[in-house]
XYZ file of N, CA and C in Angstrom:
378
model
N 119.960 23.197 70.205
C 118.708 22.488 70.178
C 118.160 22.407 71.596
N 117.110 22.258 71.720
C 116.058 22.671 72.993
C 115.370 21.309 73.404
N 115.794 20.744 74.210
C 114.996 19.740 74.808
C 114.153 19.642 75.779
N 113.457 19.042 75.921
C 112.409 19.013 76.728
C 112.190 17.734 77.447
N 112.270 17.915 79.046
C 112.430 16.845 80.049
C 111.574 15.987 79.286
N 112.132 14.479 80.089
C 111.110 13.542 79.836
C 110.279 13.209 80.967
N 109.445 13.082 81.077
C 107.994 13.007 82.038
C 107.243 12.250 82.077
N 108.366 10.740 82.667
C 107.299 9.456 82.497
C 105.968 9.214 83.130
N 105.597 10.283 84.126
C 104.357 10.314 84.345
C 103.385 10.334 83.113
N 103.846 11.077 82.329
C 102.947 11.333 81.130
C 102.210 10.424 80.541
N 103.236 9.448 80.104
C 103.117 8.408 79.709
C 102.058 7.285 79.909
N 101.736 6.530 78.942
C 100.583 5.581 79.166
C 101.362 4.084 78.787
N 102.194 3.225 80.115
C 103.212 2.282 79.627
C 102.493 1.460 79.077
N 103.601 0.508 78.523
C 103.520 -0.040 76.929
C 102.815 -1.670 77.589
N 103.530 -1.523 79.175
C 103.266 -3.042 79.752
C 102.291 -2.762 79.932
N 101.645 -1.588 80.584
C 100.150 -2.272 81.347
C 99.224 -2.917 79.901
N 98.657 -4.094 81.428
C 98.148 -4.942 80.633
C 96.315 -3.930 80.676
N 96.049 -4.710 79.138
C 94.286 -3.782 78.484
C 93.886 -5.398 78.829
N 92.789 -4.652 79.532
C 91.633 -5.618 79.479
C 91.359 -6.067 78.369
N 90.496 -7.340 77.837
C 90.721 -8.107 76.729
C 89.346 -7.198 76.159
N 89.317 -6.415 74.490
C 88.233 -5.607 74.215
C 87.190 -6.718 73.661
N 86.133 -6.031 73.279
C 84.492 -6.380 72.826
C 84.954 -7.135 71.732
N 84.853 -8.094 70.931
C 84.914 -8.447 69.475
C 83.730 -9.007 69.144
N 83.306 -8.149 67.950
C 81.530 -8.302 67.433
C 82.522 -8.825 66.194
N 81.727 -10.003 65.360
C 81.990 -10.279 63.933
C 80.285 -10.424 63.516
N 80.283 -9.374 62.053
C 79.025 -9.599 61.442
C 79.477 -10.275 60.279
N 78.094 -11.036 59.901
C 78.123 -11.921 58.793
C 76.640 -11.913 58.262
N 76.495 -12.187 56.714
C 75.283 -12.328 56.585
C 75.732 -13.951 56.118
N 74.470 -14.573 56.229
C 74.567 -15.978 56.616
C 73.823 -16.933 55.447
N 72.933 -16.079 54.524
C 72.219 -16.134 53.197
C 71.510 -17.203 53.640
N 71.069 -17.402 54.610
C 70.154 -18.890 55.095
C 70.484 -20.406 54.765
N 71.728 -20.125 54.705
C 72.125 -21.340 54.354
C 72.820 -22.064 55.559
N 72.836 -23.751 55.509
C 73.597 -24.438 56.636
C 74.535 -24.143 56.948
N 75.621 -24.082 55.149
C 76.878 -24.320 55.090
C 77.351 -22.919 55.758
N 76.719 -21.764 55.481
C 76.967 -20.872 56.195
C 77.386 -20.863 57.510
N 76.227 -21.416 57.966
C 76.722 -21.800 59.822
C 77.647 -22.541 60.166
N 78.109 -23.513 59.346
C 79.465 -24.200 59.657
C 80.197 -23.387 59.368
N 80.773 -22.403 58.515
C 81.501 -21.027 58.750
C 81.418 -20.249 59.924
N 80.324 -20.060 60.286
C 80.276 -19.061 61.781
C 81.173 -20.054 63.147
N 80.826 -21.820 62.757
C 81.590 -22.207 63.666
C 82.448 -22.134 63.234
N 83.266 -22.320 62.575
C 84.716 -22.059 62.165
C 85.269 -20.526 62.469
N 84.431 -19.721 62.033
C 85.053 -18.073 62.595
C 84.480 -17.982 64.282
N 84.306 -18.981 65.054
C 84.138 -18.840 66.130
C 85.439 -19.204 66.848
N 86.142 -20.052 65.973
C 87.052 -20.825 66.819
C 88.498 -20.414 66.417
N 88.249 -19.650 65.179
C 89.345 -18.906 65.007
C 89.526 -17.750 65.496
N 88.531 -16.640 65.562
C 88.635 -15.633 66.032
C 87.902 -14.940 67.349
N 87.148 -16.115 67.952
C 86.716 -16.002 69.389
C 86.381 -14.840 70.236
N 85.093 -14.640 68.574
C 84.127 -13.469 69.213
C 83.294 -13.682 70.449
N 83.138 -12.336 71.134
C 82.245 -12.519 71.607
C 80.738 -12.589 71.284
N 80.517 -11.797 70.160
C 78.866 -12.124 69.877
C 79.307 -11.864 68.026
N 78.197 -12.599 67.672
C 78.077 -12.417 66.038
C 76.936 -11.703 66.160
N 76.862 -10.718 64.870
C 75.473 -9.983 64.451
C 75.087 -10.736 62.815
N 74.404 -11.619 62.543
C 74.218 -12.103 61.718
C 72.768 -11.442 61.254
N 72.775 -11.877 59.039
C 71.739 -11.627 58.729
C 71.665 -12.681 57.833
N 69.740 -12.777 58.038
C 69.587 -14.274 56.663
C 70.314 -15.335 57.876
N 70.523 -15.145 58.981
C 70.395 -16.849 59.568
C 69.624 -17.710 59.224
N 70.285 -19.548 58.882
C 69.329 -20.567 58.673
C 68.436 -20.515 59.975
N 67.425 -20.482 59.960
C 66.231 -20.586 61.019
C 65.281 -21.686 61.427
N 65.319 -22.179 62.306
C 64.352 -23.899 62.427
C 63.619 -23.701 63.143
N 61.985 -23.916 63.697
C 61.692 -23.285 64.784
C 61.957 -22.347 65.496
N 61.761 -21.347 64.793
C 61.873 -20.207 65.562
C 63.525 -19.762 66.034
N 64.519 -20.195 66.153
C 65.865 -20.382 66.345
C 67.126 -20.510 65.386
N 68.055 -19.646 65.774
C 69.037 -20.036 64.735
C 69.716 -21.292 64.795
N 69.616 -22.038 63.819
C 69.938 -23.571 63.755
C 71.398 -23.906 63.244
N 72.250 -24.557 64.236
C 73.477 -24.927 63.834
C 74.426 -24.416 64.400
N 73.760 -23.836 65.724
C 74.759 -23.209 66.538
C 74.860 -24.212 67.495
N 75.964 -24.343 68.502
C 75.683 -24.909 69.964
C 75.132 -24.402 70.944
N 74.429 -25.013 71.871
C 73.165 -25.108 72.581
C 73.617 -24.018 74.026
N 75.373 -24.534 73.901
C 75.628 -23.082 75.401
C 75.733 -21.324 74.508
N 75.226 -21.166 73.305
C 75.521 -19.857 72.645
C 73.803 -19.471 73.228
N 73.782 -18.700 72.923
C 72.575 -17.550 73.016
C 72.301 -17.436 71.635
N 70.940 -16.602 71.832
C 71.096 -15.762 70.257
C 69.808 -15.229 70.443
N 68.850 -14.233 69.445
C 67.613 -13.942 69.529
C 67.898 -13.341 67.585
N 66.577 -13.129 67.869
C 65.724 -13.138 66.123
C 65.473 -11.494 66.341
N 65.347 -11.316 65.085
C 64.314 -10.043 65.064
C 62.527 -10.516 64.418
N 62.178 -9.809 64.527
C 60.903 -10.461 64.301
C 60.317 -11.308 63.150
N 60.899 -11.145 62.122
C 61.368 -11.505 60.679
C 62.167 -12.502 60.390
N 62.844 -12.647 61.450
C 63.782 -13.556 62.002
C 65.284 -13.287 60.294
N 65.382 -11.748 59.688
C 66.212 -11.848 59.236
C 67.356 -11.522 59.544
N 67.316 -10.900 60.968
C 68.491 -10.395 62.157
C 68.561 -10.934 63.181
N 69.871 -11.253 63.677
C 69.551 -12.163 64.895
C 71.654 -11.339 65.373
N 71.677 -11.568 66.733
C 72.595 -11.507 67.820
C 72.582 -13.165 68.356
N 73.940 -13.307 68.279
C 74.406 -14.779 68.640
C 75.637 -14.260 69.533
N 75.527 -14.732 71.549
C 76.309 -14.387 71.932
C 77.401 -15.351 72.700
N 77.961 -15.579 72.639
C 79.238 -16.798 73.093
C 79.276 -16.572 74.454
N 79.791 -17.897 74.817
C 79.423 -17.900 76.604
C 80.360 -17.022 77.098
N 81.638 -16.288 76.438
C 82.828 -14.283 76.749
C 81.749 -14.019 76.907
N 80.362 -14.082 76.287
C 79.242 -12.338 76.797
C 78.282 -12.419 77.485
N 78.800 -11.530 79.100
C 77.811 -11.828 80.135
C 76.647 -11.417 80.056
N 75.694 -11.721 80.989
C 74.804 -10.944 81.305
C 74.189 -9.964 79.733
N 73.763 -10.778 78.834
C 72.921 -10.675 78.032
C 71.510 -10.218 78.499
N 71.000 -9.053 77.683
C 69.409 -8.588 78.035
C 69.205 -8.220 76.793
N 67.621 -8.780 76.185
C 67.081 -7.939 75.091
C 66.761 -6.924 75.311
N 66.808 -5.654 74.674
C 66.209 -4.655 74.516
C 65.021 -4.193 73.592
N 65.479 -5.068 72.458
C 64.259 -4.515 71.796
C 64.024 -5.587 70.463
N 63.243 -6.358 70.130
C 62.920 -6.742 68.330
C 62.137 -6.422 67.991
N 62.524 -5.888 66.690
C 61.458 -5.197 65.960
C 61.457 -5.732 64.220
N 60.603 -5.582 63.228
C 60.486 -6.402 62.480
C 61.739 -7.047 61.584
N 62.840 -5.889 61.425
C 64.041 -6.231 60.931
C 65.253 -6.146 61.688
N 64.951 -5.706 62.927
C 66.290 -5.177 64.070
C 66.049 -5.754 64.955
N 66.896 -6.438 65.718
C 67.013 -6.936 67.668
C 68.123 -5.996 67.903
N 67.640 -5.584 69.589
C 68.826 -4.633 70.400
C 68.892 -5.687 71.653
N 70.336 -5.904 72.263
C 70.509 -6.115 72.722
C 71.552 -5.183 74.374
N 71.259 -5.680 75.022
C 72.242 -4.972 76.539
C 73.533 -5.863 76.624
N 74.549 -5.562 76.744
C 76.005 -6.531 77.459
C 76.853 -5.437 78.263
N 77.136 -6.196 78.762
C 78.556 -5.456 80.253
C 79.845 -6.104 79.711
N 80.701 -5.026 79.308
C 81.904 -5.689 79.419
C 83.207 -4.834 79.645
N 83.974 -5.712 80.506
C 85.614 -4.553 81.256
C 84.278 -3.769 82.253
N 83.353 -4.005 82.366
C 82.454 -3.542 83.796
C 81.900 -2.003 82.868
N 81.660 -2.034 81.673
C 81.283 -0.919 81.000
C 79.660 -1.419 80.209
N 78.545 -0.920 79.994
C 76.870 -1.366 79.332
C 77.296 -0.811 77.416
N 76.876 -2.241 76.864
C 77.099 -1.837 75.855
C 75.545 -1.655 75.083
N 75.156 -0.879 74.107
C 73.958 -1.825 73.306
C 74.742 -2.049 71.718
N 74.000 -3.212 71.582
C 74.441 -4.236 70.613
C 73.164 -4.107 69.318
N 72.684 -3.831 68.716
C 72.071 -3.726 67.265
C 72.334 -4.383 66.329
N 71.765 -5.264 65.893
C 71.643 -6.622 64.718
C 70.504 -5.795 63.319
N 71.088 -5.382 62.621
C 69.428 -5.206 61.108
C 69.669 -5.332 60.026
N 68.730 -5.853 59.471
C 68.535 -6.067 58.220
C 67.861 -5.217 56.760
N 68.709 -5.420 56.079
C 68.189 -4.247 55.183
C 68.491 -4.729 53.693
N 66.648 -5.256 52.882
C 67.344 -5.664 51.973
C 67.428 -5.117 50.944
N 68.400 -5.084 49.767
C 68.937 -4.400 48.667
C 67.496 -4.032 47.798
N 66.527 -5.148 47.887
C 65.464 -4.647 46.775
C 64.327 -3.786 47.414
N 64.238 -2.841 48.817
C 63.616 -2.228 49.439
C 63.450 -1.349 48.413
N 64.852 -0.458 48.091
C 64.429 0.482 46.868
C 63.525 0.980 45.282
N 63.214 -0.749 45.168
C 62.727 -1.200 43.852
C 61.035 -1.610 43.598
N 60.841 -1.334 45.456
C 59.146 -1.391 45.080
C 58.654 -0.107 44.475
């Protein structure tokens, strides 16, 4: 049998430590409150950095029922929205448009874009 050196250069070790990755959680949110007390609850369990929600409850113009240090933006329709937790720096809109917001984030020192849309099931049926 034929072996072949081992060549821990090769290797990608098991210790080095990974920068901590992106975590997006989408949800559609059916405009309801109780909904948003779920998003806080999957905030604190799984400590995303941004939600892409659809059908957020909406109050003035804003998604309602979040806390006041989160971010967030609408799409124009306000049936898409990006909600980003104080993990996501340096937030920039890029773009809302009647059913979509784009967003800019940096993270591990890398530009992400972020896309929130909405699309609803009875589009097909006009």
């Amino acid at each position: 049998m034929n072996h072949i050196p081992f060549d821990s250069s090769l290797h990608w070790p098991l210790y080095k430590k990974v920068k901590k990755p992106l975590l997006v959680i989408q949800i559609n949110l059916q405009k309801t409150k109780l909904a948003s007390t779920i998003l806080l609850k999957a905030a604190k369990q799984h400590q995303p950095d941004l939600f892409l929600v659809q059908e957020p409850h909406v109050k003035d113009g804003k998604i309602a029922g979040i806390p006041k240090c989160w971010k967030s933006w609408l799409s124009k329709s306000g049936k898409a929205g990006i909600i980003a937790l104080p993990t996501c720096s340096t937030p920039v809109v890029l773009s809302a448009k009647e059913n979509t917001i784009a967003i800019k984030i940096t993270k591990n020192s890398k530009a992400f874009t972020i896309i929130s849309s909405y699309s609803s099931p009875y589009d097909n049926y006009r």
